[in-house]
Coordinates of C-alpha atoms and ligand atoms in Angstrom, one line a residue:
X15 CA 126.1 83.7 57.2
X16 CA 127.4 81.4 59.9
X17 CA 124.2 80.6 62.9
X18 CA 126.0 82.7 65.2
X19 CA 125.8 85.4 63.0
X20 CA 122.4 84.3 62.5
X21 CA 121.5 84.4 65.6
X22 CA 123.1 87.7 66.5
X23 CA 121.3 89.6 63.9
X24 CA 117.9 88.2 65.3
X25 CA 118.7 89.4 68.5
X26 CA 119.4 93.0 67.0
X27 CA 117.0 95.7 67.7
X28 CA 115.4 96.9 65.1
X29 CA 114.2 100.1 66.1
X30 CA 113.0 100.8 62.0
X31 CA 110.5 98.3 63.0
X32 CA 109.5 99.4 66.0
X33 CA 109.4 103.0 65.0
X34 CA 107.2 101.6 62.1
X35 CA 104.7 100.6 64.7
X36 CA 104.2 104.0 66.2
X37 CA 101.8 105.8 63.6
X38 CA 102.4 109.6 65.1
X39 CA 105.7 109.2 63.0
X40 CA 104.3 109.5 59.7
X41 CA 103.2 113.2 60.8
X42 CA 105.8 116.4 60.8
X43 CA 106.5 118.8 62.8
X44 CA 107.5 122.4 61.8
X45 CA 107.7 120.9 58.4
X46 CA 110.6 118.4 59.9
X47 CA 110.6 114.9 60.5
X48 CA 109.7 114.0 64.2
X49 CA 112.2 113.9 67.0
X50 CA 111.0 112.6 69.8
X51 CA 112.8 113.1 72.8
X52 CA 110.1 113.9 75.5
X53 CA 109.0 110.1 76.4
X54 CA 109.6 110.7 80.3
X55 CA 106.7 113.1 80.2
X56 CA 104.6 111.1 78.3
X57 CA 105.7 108.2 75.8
X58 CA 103.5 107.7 72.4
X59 CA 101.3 104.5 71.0
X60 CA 101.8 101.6 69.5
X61 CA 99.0 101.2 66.9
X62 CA 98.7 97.9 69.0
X63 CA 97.3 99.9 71.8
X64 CA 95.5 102.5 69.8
X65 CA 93.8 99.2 67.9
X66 CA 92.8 97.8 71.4
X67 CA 91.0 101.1 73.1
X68 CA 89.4 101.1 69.6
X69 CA 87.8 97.7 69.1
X70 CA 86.7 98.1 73.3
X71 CA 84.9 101.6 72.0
X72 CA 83.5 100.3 69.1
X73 CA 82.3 96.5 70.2
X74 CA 82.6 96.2 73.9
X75 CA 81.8 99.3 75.7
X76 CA 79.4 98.8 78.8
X77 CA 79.9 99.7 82.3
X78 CA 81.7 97.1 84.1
X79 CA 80.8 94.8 87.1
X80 CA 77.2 96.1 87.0
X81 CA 75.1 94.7 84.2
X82 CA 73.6 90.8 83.7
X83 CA 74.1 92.0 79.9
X84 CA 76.1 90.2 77.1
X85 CA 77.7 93.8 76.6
X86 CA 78.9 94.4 80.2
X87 CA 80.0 91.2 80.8
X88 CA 81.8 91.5 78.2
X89 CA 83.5 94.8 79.0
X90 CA 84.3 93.1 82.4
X91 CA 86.0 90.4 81.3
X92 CA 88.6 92.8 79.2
X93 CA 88.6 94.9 82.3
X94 CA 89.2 92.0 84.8
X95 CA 91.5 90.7 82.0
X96 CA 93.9 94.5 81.7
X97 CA 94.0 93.1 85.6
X98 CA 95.7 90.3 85.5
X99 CA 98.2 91.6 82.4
X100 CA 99.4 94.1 84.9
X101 CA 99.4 91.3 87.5
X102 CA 101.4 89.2 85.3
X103 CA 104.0 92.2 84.2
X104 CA 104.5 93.4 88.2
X105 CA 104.9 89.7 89.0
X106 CA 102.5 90.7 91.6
X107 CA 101.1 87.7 93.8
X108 CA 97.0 88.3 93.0
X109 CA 94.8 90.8 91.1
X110 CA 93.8 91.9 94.9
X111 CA 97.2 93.7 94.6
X112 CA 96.4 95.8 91.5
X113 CA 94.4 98.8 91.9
X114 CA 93.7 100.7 89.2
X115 CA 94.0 104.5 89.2
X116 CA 94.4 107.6 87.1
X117 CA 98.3 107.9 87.4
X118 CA 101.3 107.9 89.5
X119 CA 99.6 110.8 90.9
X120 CA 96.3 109.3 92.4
X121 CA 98.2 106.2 93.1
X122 CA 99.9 108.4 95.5
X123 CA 97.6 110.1 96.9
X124 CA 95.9 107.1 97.8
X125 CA 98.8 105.6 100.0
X126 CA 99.0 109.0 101.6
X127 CA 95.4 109.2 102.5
X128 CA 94.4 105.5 102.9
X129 CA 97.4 104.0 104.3
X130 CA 99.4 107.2 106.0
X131 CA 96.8 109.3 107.3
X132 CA 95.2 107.0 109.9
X133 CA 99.0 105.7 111.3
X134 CA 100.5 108.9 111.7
X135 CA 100.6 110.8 114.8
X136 CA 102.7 113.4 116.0
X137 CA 106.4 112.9 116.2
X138 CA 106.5 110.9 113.6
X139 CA 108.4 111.1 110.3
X140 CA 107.9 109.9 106.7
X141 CA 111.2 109.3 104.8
X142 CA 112.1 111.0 101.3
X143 CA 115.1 111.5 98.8
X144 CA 115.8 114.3 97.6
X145 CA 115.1 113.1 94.0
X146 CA 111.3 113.0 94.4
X147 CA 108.6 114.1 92.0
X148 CA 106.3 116.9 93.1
X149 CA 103.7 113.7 93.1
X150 CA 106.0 112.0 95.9
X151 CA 106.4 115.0 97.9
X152 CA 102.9 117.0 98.3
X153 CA 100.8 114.3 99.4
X154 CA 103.0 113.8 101.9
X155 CA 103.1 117.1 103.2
X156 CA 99.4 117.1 103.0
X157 CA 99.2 114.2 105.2
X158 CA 102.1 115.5 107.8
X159 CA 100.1 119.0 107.3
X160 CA 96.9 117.1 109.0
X161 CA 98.8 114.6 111.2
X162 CA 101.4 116.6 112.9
X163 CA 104.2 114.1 111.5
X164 CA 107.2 115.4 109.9
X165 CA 108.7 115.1 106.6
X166 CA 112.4 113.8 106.4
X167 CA 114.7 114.4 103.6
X168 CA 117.4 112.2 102.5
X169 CA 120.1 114.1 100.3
X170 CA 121.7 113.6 97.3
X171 CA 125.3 114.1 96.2
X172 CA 126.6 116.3 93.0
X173 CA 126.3 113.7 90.9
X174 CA 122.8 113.3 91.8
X175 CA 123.3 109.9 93.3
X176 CA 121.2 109.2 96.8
X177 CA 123.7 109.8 100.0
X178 CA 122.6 105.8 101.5
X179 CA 124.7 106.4 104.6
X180 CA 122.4 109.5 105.5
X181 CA 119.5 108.1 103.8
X182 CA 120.1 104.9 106.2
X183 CA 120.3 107.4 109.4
X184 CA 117.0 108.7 108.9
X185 CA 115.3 106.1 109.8
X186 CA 114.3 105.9 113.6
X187 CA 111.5 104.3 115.3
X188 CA 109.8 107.6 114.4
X189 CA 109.7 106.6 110.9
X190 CA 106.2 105.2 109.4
X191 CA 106.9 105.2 105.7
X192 CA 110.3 105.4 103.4
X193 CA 108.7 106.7 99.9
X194 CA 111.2 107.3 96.8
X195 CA 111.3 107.5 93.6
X196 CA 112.5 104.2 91.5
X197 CA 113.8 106.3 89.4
X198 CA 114.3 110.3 88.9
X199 CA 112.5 112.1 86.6
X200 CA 114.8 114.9 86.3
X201 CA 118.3 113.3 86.4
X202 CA 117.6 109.8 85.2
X203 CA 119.5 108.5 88.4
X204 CA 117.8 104.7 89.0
X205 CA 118.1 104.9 92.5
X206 CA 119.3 101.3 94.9
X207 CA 115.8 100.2 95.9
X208 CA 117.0 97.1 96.4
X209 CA 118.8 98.2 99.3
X210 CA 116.8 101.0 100.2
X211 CA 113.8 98.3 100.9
X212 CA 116.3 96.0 102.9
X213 CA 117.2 98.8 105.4
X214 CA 113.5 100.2 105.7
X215 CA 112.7 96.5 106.4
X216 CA 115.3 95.8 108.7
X217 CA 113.8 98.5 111.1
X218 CA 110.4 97.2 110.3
X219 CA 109.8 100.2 108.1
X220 CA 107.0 99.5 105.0
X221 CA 108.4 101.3 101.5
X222 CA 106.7 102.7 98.5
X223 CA 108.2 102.8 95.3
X224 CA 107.6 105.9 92.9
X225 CA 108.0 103.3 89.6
X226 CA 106.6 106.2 87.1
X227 CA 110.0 106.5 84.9
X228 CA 111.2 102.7 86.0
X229 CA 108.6 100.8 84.1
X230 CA 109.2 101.8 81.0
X231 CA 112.8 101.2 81.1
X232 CA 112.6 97.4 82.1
X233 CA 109.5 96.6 83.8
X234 CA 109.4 96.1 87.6
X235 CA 109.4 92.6 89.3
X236 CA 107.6 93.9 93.3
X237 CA 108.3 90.1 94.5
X238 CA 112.1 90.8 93.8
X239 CA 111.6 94.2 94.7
X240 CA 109.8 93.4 97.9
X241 CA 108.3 96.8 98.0
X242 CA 105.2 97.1 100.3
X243 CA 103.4 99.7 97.7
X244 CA 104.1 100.9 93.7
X245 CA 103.2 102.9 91.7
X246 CA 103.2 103.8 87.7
X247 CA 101.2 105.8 84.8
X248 CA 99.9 103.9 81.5
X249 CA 101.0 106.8 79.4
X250 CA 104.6 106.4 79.9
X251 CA 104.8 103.3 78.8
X252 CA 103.3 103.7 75.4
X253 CA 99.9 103.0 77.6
X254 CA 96.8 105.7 77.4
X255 CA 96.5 108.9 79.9
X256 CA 94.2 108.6 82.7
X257 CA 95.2 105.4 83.7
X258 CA 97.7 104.0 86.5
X259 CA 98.3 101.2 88.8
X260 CA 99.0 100.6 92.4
X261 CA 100.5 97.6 93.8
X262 CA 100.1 97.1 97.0
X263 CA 100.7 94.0 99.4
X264 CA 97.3 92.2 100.2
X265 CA 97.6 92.2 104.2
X266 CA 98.4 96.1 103.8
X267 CA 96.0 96.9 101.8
X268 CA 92.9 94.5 103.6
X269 CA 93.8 97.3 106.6
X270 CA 93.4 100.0 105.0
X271 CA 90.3 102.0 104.7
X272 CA 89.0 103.0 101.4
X273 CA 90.1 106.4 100.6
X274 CA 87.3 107.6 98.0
X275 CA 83.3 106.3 98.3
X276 CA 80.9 105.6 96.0
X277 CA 79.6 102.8 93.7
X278 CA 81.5 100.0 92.7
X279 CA 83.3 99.8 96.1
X280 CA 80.6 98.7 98.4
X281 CA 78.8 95.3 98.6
X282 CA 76.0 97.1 100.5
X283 CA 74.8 100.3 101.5
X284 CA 71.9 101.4 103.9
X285 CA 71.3 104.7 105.9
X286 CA 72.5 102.8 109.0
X287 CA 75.8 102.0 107.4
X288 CA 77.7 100.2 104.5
X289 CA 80.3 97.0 103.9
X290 CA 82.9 97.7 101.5
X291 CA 83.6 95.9 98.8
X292 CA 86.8 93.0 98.3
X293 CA 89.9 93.9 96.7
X294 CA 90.9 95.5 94.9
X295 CA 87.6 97.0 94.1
X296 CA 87.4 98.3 97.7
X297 CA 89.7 101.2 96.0
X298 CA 88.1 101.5 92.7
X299 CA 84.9 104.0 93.5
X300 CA 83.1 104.8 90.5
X301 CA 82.8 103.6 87.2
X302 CA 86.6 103.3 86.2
X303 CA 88.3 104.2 83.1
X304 CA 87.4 100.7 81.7
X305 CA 89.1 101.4 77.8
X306 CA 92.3 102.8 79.5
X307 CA 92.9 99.7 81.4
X308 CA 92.5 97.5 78.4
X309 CA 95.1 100.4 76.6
X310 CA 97.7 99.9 79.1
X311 CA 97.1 95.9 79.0
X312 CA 97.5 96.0 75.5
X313 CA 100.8 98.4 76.1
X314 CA 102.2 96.0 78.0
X315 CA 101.8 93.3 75.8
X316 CA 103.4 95.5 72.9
X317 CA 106.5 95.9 75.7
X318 CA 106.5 92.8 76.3
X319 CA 106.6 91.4 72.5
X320 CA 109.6 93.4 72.3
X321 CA 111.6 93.0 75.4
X322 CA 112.0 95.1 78.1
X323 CA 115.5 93.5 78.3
X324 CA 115.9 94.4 75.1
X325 CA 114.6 98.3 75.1
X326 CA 116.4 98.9 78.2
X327 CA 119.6 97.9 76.2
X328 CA 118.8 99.8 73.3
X329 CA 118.0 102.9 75.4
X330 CA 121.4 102.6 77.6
X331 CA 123.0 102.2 74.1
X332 CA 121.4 105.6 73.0
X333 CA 122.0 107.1 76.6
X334 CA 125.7 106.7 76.4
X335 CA 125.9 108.0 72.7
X336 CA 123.8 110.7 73.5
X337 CA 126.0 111.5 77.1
X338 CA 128.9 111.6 74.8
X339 CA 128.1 113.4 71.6
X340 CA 126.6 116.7 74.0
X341 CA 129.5 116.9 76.2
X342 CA 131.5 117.6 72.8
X343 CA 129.3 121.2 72.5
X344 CA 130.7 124.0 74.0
X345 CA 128.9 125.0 77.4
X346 CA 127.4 122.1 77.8
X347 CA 126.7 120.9 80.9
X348 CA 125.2 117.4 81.9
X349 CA 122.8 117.5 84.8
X350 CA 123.0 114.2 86.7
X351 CA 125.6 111.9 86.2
X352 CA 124.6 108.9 88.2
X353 CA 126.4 105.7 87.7
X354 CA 123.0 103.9 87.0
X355 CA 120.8 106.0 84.8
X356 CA 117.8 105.5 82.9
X357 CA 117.6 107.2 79.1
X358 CA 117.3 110.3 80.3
X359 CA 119.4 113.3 79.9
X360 CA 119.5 116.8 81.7
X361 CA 120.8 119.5 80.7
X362 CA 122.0 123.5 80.3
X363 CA 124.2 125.5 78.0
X364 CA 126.1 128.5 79.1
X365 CA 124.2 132.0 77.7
X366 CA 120.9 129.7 76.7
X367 CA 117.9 129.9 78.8
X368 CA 116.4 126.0 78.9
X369 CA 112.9 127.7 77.7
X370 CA 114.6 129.3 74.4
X371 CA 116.3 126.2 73.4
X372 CA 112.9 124.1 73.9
X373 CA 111.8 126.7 71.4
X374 CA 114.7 126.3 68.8
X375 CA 114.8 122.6 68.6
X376 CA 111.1 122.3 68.3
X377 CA 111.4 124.4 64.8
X378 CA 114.0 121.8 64.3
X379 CA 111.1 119.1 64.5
X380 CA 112.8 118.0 68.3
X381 CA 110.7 117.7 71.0
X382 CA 112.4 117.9 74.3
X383 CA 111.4 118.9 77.9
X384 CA 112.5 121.9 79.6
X385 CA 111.6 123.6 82.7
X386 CA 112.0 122.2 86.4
X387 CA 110.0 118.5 85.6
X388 CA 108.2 118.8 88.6
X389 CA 111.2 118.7 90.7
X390 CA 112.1 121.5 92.1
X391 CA 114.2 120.7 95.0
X392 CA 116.3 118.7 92.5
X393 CA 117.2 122.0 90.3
X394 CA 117.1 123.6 93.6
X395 CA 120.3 121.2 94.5
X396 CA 122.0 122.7 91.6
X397 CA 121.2 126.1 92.2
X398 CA 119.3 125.9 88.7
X399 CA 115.4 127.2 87.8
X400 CA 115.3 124.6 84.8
X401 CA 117.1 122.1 82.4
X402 CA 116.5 120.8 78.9
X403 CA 115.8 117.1 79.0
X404 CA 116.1 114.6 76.8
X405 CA 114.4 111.4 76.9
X406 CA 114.5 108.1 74.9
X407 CA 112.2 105.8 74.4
X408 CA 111.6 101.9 72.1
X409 CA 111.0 104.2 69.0
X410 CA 114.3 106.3 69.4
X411 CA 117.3 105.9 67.2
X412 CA 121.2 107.1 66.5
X413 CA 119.4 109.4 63.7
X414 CA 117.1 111.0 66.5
X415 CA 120.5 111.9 68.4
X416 CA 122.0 113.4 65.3
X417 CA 119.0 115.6 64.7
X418 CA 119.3 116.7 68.5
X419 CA 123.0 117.4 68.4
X420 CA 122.5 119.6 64.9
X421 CA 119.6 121.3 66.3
X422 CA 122.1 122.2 69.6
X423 CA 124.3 123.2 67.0
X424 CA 121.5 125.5 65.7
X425 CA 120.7 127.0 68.9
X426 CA 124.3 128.2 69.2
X427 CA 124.3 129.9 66.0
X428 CA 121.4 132.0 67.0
X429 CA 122.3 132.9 70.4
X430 CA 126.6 132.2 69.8
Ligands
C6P6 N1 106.7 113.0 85.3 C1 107.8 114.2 83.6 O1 107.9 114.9 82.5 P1 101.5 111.2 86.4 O2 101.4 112.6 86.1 O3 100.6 110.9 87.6 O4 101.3 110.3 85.3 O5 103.0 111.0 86.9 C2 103.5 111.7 87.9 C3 105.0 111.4 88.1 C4 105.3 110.8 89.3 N2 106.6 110.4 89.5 C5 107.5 110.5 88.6 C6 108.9 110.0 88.9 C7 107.2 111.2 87.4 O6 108.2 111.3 86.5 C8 105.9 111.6 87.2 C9 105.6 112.4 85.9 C10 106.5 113.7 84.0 O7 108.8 114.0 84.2 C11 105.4 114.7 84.0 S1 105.7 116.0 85.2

């Protein structure tokens, strides 16, 4: 074999071996192998991750930041260290800028609460897509709800793809905040941040990035990005639940107020008043979830050992198989059909309700999605209740897609 040839094999993905690394693969499900096509909700470990929270539980655990102890010193340093890993992967300029939190979700919420809340007035607007999550719309309207400022929509076109013209003339001077998704949950469409930021910047406009189902597709660089806030959970990228990240620019987030109270975020507290802590602790009240941080440090390492480059290319690979082998069933329809997408594929079939075919391919051993993912005003768009979704992942493979497209096959059988 010539070097070249060499070389090209090394750079293969070898998703055998990285299946091999995810133990929940030895199990079966209904008696079949394991299809697992349901990453976007939540992606599963690495035994690298499960092997970290482990050896924190068994030889490390203290509370952190609290104790003169060997122990809790000890439990800091991991936790400080899961810090600067996610530093490191968001290319983020300090640890001041990474705030750890439960989720997406509370990452979120605390934007809304500690960053919206006290600059919005009445009259003015926060910018949205379309595309959001429930988790980028609600808080929102919780924080307009109390404020008297207005929520502001930017619509998408049939192929699910962000309308930038219309997006671009909503924002006014009215508008505070642009907050969208990176990329959507229920279409797979990676939306253009990069230009979305420029125009929300142009106008002086601060922008949060929803990065929940971009991470684990590629990572996220926020210097290149030059978002002002983002967010992401640990458990979709092969990370633990309960854990999630904010990055937020330091001069944005020294103005803001804490949003929660309690210990850890103070440096002192009397009856007459109390002085809040430095960041990033400032937003991290109570004793945190110390073994999930070092979970989703040791998740990105495992990501990071493989390539994102390379996952991302190994997903589009399996994306584009997938696209094409479904369109070949009968009543098929594909759900989102972005230019740019992310490995993950909507979906309905004439005569089968999403729900029922959830039910058939799980006896199959595939686990898919189905329902309105949290996004109801995108099925709303296209005048649907719910799709079947498919999503991919490192572990994923051309076999995975075969045992979809028979279990498909199945489904018509019973319901043909
Ligand atoms: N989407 C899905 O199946 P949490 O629950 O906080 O980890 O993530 C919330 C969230 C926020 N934004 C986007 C774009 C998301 O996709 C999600 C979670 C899952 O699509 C569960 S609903």
């Amino acid at each position: 074999m010539t070097a070249t040839a060499l070389a090209g094999r090394a750079r293969r993905y070898d998703s055998a071996r990285v299946r091999a690394d995810f133990p929940i693969f030895e199990r079966q499900v209904n008696g079949r192998p394991l299809t697992y096509l349901d990453s976007a909700a939540s992606a599963q470990r690495p035994r690298a991750v499960i092997a970290a929270v482990d050896h924190y539980e068994t030889h490390l655990h203290a509370n952190v930041h609290r104790g003169v102890h060997a122990l809790s010193q000890e439990a800091t340093a991991a936790y400080e260290g899961a810090r600067e890993r996610v530093r490191r992967f968001l290319n983020a300029r300090s640890t001041k800028e990474i705030i750890f939190t439960r989720g997406t979700t509370e990452a979120i919420n605390l934007v809304a609460n500690a960053f919206a809340r006290p600059r919005l007035g009445s009259g003015d607007e926060i910018v949205l897509t379309r595309l959001e999550h429930h988790a980028n719309i609600v808080p929102w309207q919780m924080a307009a709800a109390a404020t008297g400022a207005t929520l502001r929509v930017a619509p998408i076109d049939e192929r699910g793809e962000l309308r930038f013209d219309e997006f671009s003339a909503l924002l006014t001077p009215r508008t505070r905040l642009v907050a969208t998704a990176h990329v959507s949950n229920a279409l797979g469409t990676v939306l253009p941040v990069a230009r979305i930021v420029a125009a929300a910047h142009a106008r002086g406009i601060p922008v949060l990035l929803d990065g929940a189902q971009a991470v684990p597709h590629g990572g996220a660089d926020v210097q290149a990005l030059g978002c002002d806030f983002y967010a992401f959970s640990g458990h979709k990228i092969y990370g633990p639940t309960g854990i999630g990240v904010l990055y937020g620019r330091e001069a944005l987030l020294r103005e803001m107020p804490p949003w929660q109270g309690g210990g850890d975020m103070i440096l002192s507290v009397s009856f007459e008043g109390t002085t809040y802590n430095d960041l990033p602790w400032k937003f991290e009240a109570g004793t945190p979830n110390i073994s999930g941080a070092i979970g989703l440090a040791a998740a990105i390492e495992y990501l990071d050992s493989i390539g994102p480059a390379a996952v991302r290319a190994h997903e589009q690979q399996l994306l584009a198989t997938a696209t094409a082998a479904l369109q070949q069933l009968p009543g098929l329809r594909v759900i989102g059909t972005a230019a740019e997408k992310a490995a993950v594929l909507s979906f309905t079939i004439d005569g089968i309700h999403p729900h029922d075919l959830g039910t058939i391919l799980d006896h199959e051993g595939v686990a898919i999605r189905t329902g309105h993912h949290c996004a109801m005003p995108v099925m709303d768009f296209f005048g649907l209740a719910a799709t079947a979704r498919a999503s991919f992942g490192c572990y994923n493979d051309l076999t995975d897609i075969d045992r979809l497209v028979a279990a498909l096959h199945k489904a018509h059988e019973v319901f043909g």
